[in-house]
Amino acid sequence: MSHVVVTRDEPARPPARVAALQLAPVLGDLAGNTERSTAAVSAALAAGVDLVVLPELVTSGYLMADADEARSLAVTAGSSVLTGWADACRARPGAVVVGGFCELGEDGAVHNSAAVVDASGVRAVYRKVHLWGGERRLFTPGGAAPTVVETAHGRVAALICYDLGFPEWPRAAALAGADLIAVPTNWERGPRPAGERPIGQVAAMGAARANHVAVVCADRTGTELGVEWTEGSAVVSAEGWVVSEPVVGEGTAWADVDLHASRDRAPGRPGHFWNDRRPDLYGSVVAPLVDLLPVPRVEMGAAGAADALDVPGAALPGL
């Protein structure tokens, strides 16, 4: 993968107003979700937003029962769903939309995808690589790194939800030159200590800080088949701070962000996020799991509990 090297003496550009639209898609209502998401995009752009991020699977809803239902809600990248977002972009010069949708691929496979769209049409489609739980029954995982798209405001890449849990993936987008990573997401509401941020936001903050790249997460709201959502939409600066106000219910998390500030990998520090890397020591990070086994014996400690595990993978819960 080639790295993009940018000097600090680039001409200054005005910040872009970026926004995560926290919406409540209705499961199975492709036409209604398309209409509502397009209207929300149009309203945001009319209010002065330059770059809009929509939730994961905003066109279909999330909790599809099986692969047949997912296929019935899947659309191609050339569908009117995405061209509607492109049409909305024509009302504001330079406008960009990144939105999640259930995609029918050219080969007939169904993907959990995100499109990067501007007035010219669909610029790129990213297919979620790291599928969460039951998604594996519905979707074919993506097999390519996120594309970095040059826009009027800076370079934009998309990841989707669980992808953010793998630090290598936002790092790959940043190394490819992304100034901003857009993250359509559906974070299910779960317990957390009082006063703490949703764990998804914490992951976004870590990704932003570690890569000095802005991150915009568009979560959803509403209730779907009894499941409630975190409502964790946020704009995170390249310094790793949440710079938008929290959103409850349907609404917008927005902030003015200097995307080009992401290109300074040593912003006022004695260190440099790229030059100080030691990839010669990182082989285990990308080694196949089989290369890391067998794992060491794991002492359980408590009397009466299993005293050790020799089973490969036993020290890796959930695998």
Short mmCIF file of C-alpha atoms in Angstrom, two decimals:
data_model
loop_
_atom_site.label_atom_id
_atom_site.label_comp_id
_atom_site.label_asym_id
_atom_site.label_seq_id
_atom_site.Cartn_x
_atom_site.Cartn_y
_atom_site.Cartn_z
CA MET A 1 0.00 0.00 0.00
CA SER A 2 1.41 3.37 -0.97
CA HIS A 3 1.61 6.09 1.64
CA VAL A 4 0.61 9.67 0.98
CA VAL A 5 3.21 12.19 2.10
CA VAL A 6 1.98 15.74 2.54
CA THR A 7 4.08 18.67 3.68
CA ARG A 8 2.94 21.15 6.27
CA ASP A 9 3.10 24.13 3.92
CA GLU A 10 -0.07 23.28 1.98
CA PRO A 11 -2.35 26.30 1.51
CA ALA A 12 -4.90 26.64 4.27
CA ARG A 13 -8.47 25.66 3.46
CA PRO A 14 -11.62 26.56 5.35
CA PRO A 15 -12.98 23.87 7.66
CA ALA A 16 -15.76 21.62 6.41
CA ARG A 17 -19.00 21.27 8.32
CA VAL A 18 -19.44 17.53 8.87
CA ALA A 19 -22.50 15.87 10.33
CA ALA A 20 -23.69 12.46 11.47
CA LEU A 21 -27.44 12.08 10.92
CA GLN A 22 -28.95 9.90 13.63
CA LEU A 23 -32.06 8.40 12.05
CA ALA A 24 -34.55 5.62 12.83
CA PRO A 25 -34.82 3.37 9.77
CA VAL A 26 -37.81 1.04 9.65
CA LEU A 27 -36.99 -2.62 9.13
CA GLY A 28 -38.02 -3.74 5.66
CA ASP A 29 -39.28 -0.35 4.46
CA LEU A 30 -36.89 0.23 1.56
CA ALA A 31 -38.99 2.93 -0.11
CA GLY A 32 -39.76 4.78 3.11
CA ASN A 33 -36.20 4.61 4.39
CA THR A 34 -34.92 5.90 1.07
CA GLU A 35 -37.33 8.81 1.13
CA ARG A 36 -36.57 9.70 4.75
CA SER A 37 -32.80 9.44 4.42
CA THR A 38 -32.78 11.53 1.25
CA ALA A 39 -34.96 14.18 2.89
CA ALA A 40 -32.63 14.25 5.90
CA VAL A 41 -29.61 14.66 3.63
CA SER A 42 -31.29 17.50 1.75
CA ALA A 43 -32.19 19.28 4.98
CA ALA A 44 -28.65 18.96 6.33
CA LEU A 45 -27.10 20.29 3.15
CA ALA A 46 -29.58 23.18 3.08
CA ALA A 47 -28.49 24.01 6.64
CA GLY A 48 -24.86 24.34 5.54
CA VAL A 49 -23.43 20.85 6.05
CA ASP A 50 -20.69 19.84 3.60
CA LEU A 51 -20.27 16.16 4.45
CA VAL A 52 -23.09 13.95 5.71
CA VAL A 53 -22.75 10.48 7.25
CA LEU A 54 -25.80 8.21 7.52
CA PRO A 55 -26.21 5.11 9.72
CA GLU A 56 -25.35 1.54 8.81
CA LEU A 57 -28.02 -0.19 6.68
CA VAL A 58 -30.10 2.98 6.74
CA THR A 59 -32.04 1.82 3.68
CA SER A 60 -33.13 -1.56 5.04
CA GLY A 61 -32.99 -1.69 8.81
CA TYR A 62 -30.66 -4.03 10.64
CA LEU A 63 -32.35 -7.07 12.20
CA MET A 64 -33.21 -9.01 9.05
CA ALA A 65 -34.44 -12.51 9.78
CA ASP A 66 -32.42 -14.41 7.22
CA ALA A 67 -30.46 -14.22 3.99
CA ASP A 68 -33.66 -14.21 1.92
CA GLU A 69 -34.94 -11.09 3.67
CA ALA A 70 -31.56 -9.41 3.25
CA ARG A 71 -31.58 -10.22 -0.46
CA SER A 72 -35.10 -8.81 -0.83
CA LEU A 73 -33.87 -5.47 0.56
CA ALA A 74 -30.56 -5.36 -1.32
CA VAL A 75 -29.98 -2.80 -4.06
CA THR A 76 -27.16 -2.28 -6.52
CA ALA A 77 -24.73 0.60 -6.32
CA GLY A 78 -26.48 2.13 -9.32
CA SER A 79 -29.94 2.08 -7.77
CA SER A 80 -32.25 5.06 -7.26
CA VAL A 81 -31.50 4.82 -3.53
CA LEU A 82 -27.97 6.10 -4.04
CA THR A 83 -28.73 8.32 -7.02
CA GLY A 84 -31.22 10.12 -4.79
CA TRP A 85 -28.40 11.01 -2.40
CA ALA A 86 -26.33 12.18 -5.37
CA ASP A 87 -29.21 14.34 -6.60
CA ALA A 88 -29.42 15.94 -3.14
CA CYS A 89 -25.70 16.75 -3.30
CA ARG A 90 -26.23 18.88 -6.40
CA ALA A 91 -27.92 21.51 -4.26
CA ARG A 92 -24.65 22.29 -2.45
CA PRO A 93 -21.31 22.57 -4.25
CA GLY A 94 -18.82 20.01 -3.01
CA ALA A 95 -21.34 18.10 -0.89
CA VAL A 96 -20.53 14.50 0.04
CA VAL A 97 -22.72 11.76 1.53
CA VAL A 98 -21.51 8.51 3.08
CA GLY A 99 -24.35 6.13 3.83
CA GLY A 100 -24.87 2.50 4.74
CA PHE A 101 -27.00 0.25 2.55
CA CYS A 102 -27.75 -3.41 1.87
CA GLU A 103 -25.93 -4.03 -1.39
CA LEU A 104 -26.55 -6.54 -4.14
CA GLY A 105 -23.16 -7.09 -5.76
CA GLU A 106 -22.49 -7.69 -9.42
CA ASP A 107 -21.94 -11.38 -8.69
CA GLY A 108 -25.22 -11.73 -6.79
CA ALA A 109 -23.64 -11.65 -3.32
CA VAL A 110 -25.27 -9.49 -0.65
CA HIS A 111 -23.07 -7.13 1.35
CA ASN A 112 -23.33 -4.74 4.28
CA SER A 113 -21.93 -1.72 2.44
CA ALA A 114 -21.34 2.01 2.56
CA ALA A 115 -21.34 4.31 -0.45
CA VAL A 116 -19.39 7.53 -0.83
CA VAL A 117 -21.54 9.78 -3.01
CA ASP A 118 -21.29 13.29 -4.40
CA ALA A 119 -23.01 15.26 -7.15
CA SER A 120 -21.25 13.18 -9.80
CA GLY A 121 -22.73 9.95 -8.44
CA VAL A 122 -21.30 7.02 -6.49
CA ARG A 123 -17.57 7.55 -6.04
CA ALA A 124 -16.82 4.37 -4.09
CA VAL A 125 -18.50 1.48 -2.32
CA TYR A 126 -16.93 -0.12 0.74
CA ARG A 127 -18.10 -3.59 1.82
CA LYS A 128 -17.88 -4.37 5.53
CA VAL A 129 -14.98 -6.72 6.14
CA HIS A 130 -15.52 -7.61 9.82
CA LEU A 131 -19.05 -9.00 10.20
CA TRP A 132 -20.66 -8.98 13.63
CA GLY A 133 -22.57 -11.96 15.03
CA GLY A 134 -25.66 -12.81 13.00
CA GLU A 135 -24.49 -10.67 10.10
CA ARG A 136 -22.50 -13.69 8.96
CA ARG A 137 -25.78 -15.43 8.08
CA LEU A 138 -26.89 -12.49 5.94
CA PHE A 139 -23.88 -11.02 4.18
CA THR A 140 -20.75 -11.89 2.29
CA PRO A 141 -17.80 -10.08 3.90
CA GLY A 142 -15.88 -7.56 1.87
CA GLY A 143 -12.47 -8.49 0.59
CA ALA A 144 -10.80 -5.14 0.00
CA ALA A 145 -9.38 -2.25 1.98
CA PRO A 146 -11.42 0.96 2.10
CA THR A 147 -11.04 3.23 -0.90
CA VAL A 148 -9.85 6.76 -0.14
CA VAL A 149 -11.88 9.27 -2.16
CA GLU A 150 -10.58 12.74 -3.00
CA THR A 151 -13.43 15.20 -2.37
CA ALA A 152 -13.77 18.96 -2.45
CA HIS A 153 -13.02 19.06 1.28
CA GLY A 154 -10.37 16.38 1.69
CA ARG A 155 -9.79 12.66 1.42
CA VAL A 156 -12.58 10.48 2.80
CA ALA A 157 -12.73 6.74 3.54
CA ALA A 158 -15.53 4.62 4.98
CA LEU A 159 -15.53 1.82 7.55
CA ILE A 160 -18.64 0.22 9.05
CA CYS A 161 -19.41 -0.30 12.75
CA TYR A 162 -17.50 -3.41 13.96
CA ASP A 163 -14.64 -2.59 11.58
CA LEU A 164 -13.69 0.13 14.04
CA GLY A 165 -12.88 -2.55 16.61
CA PHE A 166 -9.84 -3.65 14.62
CA PRO A 167 -7.14 -0.97 14.97
CA GLU A 168 -5.39 -2.19 11.83
CA TRP A 169 -8.34 -1.09 9.70
CA PRO A 170 -8.55 2.63 10.48
CA ARG A 171 -4.74 2.59 10.37
CA ALA A 172 -4.92 1.16 6.83
CA ALA A 173 -7.30 3.95 5.79
CA ALA A 174 -5.07 6.60 7.34
CA LEU A 175 -1.93 5.19 5.72
CA ALA A 176 -3.76 5.30 2.39
CA GLY A 177 -4.21 9.04 2.88
CA ALA A 178 -7.62 9.47 4.52
CA ASP A 179 -8.22 12.83 6.22
CA LEU A 180 -11.57 11.67 7.58
CA ILE A 181 -13.01 8.23 8.25
CA ALA A 182 -16.80 8.01 8.02
CA VAL A 183 -18.33 5.20 10.07
CA PRO A 184 -21.98 4.27 9.50
CA THR A 185 -22.91 2.18 12.52
CA ASN A 186 -25.69 0.44 14.45
CA TRP A 187 -24.55 0.19 18.07
CA GLU A 188 -26.96 -1.84 20.19
CA ARG A 189 -27.59 -0.25 23.57
CA GLY A 190 -25.81 -2.01 26.41
CA PRO A 191 -24.80 -1.36 30.02
CA ARG A 192 -21.93 1.00 30.80
CA PRO A 193 -20.64 2.71 33.93
CA ALA A 194 -22.34 5.95 34.85
CA GLY A 195 -20.78 8.96 33.20
CA GLU A 196 -18.85 6.96 30.61
CA ARG A 197 -19.13 7.37 26.87
CA PRO A 198 -20.48 4.54 24.70
CA ILE A 199 -17.70 2.10 23.95
CA GLY A 200 -18.09 2.74 20.23
CA GLN A 201 -17.25 6.38 20.77
CA VAL A 202 -14.22 5.35 22.81
CA ALA A 203 -13.05 3.18 19.91
CA ALA A 204 -13.56 6.11 17.53
CA MET A 205 -11.58 8.41 19.81
CA GLY A 206 -8.74 5.90 19.95
CA ALA A 207 -8.70 5.48 16.18
CA ALA A 208 -8.70 9.24 15.66
CA ARG A 209 -5.92 9.85 18.16
CA ALA A 210 -3.70 6.97 17.05
CA ASN A 211 -3.89 7.98 13.40
CA HIS A 212 -4.43 11.74 13.70
CA VAL A 213 -7.49 11.51 11.47
CA ALA A 214 -11.02 12.84 11.98
CA VAL A 215 -13.70 10.18 12.56
CA VAL A 216 -17.45 10.67 12.10
CA CYS A 217 -19.78 7.97 13.47
CA ALA A 218 -23.45 7.95 12.47
CA ASP A 219 -25.41 5.71 14.83
CA ARG A 220 -29.13 5.03 14.65
CA THR A 221 -32.03 5.51 17.05
CA GLY A 222 -35.46 3.97 17.53
CA THR A 223 -36.45 0.43 18.50
CA GLU A 224 -36.26 -2.53 16.12
CA LEU A 225 -37.76 -5.89 17.12
CA GLY A 226 -37.37 -4.84 20.75
CA VAL A 227 -33.73 -3.80 20.36
CA GLU A 228 -32.74 -0.29 21.42
CA TRP A 229 -29.71 1.55 20.09
CA THR A 230 -26.92 3.48 21.74
CA GLU A 231 -27.55 6.80 19.93
CA GLY A 232 -23.79 7.28 19.90
CA SER A 233 -23.42 9.52 16.84
CA ALA A 234 -20.36 11.74 17.17
CA VAL A 235 -17.78 13.82 15.37
CA VAL A 236 -14.26 13.14 16.65
CA SER A 237 -11.38 15.48 15.86
CA ALA A 238 -7.99 14.28 14.66
CA GLU A 239 -6.75 14.97 18.19
CA GLY A 240 -9.13 12.29 19.48
CA TRP A 241 -11.75 14.48 21.15
CA VAL A 242 -15.51 14.35 20.60
CA VAL A 243 -16.31 17.82 19.29
CA SER A 244 -20.04 17.44 18.64
CA GLU A 245 -22.91 17.64 21.08
CA PRO A 246 -24.62 14.35 22.02
CA VAL A 247 -27.84 13.54 20.18
CA VAL A 248 -30.92 11.94 21.75
CA GLY A 249 -33.46 10.51 19.33
CA GLU A 250 -33.41 11.64 15.73
CA GLY A 251 -31.03 14.53 15.20
CA THR A 252 -27.65 15.67 14.00
CA ALA A 253 -24.18 15.54 15.56
CA TRP A 254 -22.11 18.14 13.72
CA ALA A 255 -18.92 20.15 13.94
CA ASP A 256 -16.63 22.25 11.76
CA VAL A 257 -13.52 20.20 11.02
CA ASP A 258 -10.29 21.10 9.26
CA LEU A 259 -9.78 17.89 7.34
CA HIS A 260 -6.35 18.94 6.13
CA ALA A 261 -5.12 19.18 9.73
CA SER A 262 -5.15 15.38 9.71
CA ARG A 263 -2.17 15.43 7.36
CA ASP A 264 0.18 16.81 9.98
CA ARG A 265 1.23 13.61 11.76
CA ALA A 266 3.38 15.50 14.27
CA PRO A 267 1.05 18.30 15.38
CA GLY A 268 3.08 20.21 17.95
CA ARG A 269 4.66 17.05 19.37
CA PRO A 270 8.17 15.61 19.53
CA GLY A 271 6.87 12.38 17.98
CA HIS A 272 5.56 11.55 14.52
CA PHE A 273 2.73 9.05 13.98
CA TRP A 274 4.23 7.69 10.76
CA ASN A 275 7.98 8.13 11.10
CA ASP A 276 8.06 6.55 14.57
CA ARG A 277 6.29 3.36 13.52
CA ARG A 278 8.19 0.05 13.81
CA PRO A 279 6.53 -2.20 11.22
CA ASP A 280 9.51 -4.54 11.42
CA LEU A 281 8.20 -5.57 14.85
CA TYR A 282 4.49 -5.75 14.02
CA GLY A 283 4.40 -9.09 12.21
CA SER A 284 2.26 -10.80 14.86
CA VAL A 285 -0.43 -8.13 14.43
CA VAL A 286 -1.27 -9.38 10.95
CA ALA A 287 -0.20 -13.02 11.26
CA PRO A 288 -2.99 -15.58 10.67
CA LEU A 289 -4.35 -16.93 13.93
CA VAL A 290 -2.94 -20.38 13.24
CA ASP A 291 0.56 -18.86 13.32
CA LEU A 292 -0.02 -17.67 16.89
CA LEU A 293 -1.02 -21.09 18.28
CA PRO A 294 -0.67 -23.03 20.46
CA VAL A 295 -1.37 -20.47 23.13
CA PRO A 296 0.33 -20.59 26.53
CA ARG A 297 -1.32 -22.44 29.37
CA VAL A 298 -3.79 -20.17 31.14
CA GLU A 299 -3.91 -20.44 34.92
CA MET A 300 -7.46 -19.94 36.18
CA GLY A 301 -6.39 -19.35 39.78
CA ALA A 302 -9.56 -19.94 41.79
CA ALA A 303 -9.70 -23.14 43.84
CA GLY A 304 -11.91 -25.70 42.20
CA ALA A 305 -11.70 -24.01 38.80
CA ALA A 306 -9.93 -25.50 35.85
CA ASP A 307 -6.25 -24.96 36.54
CA ALA A 308 -5.07 -24.76 32.96
CA LEU A 309 -6.17 -24.83 29.36
CA ASP A 310 -4.07 -26.35 26.61
CA VAL A 311 -6.71 -26.14 23.89
CA PRO A 312 -5.59 -23.93 21.01
CA GLY A 313 -7.53 -20.69 21.09
CA ALA A 314 -8.79 -21.17 24.63
CA ALA A 315 -7.23 -17.91 25.74
CA LEU A 316 -9.08 -16.07 22.99
CA PRO A 317 -12.71 -15.81 24.16
CA GLY A 318 -15.28 -15.82 21.41
CA LEU A 319 -13.13 -17.56 18.79
#
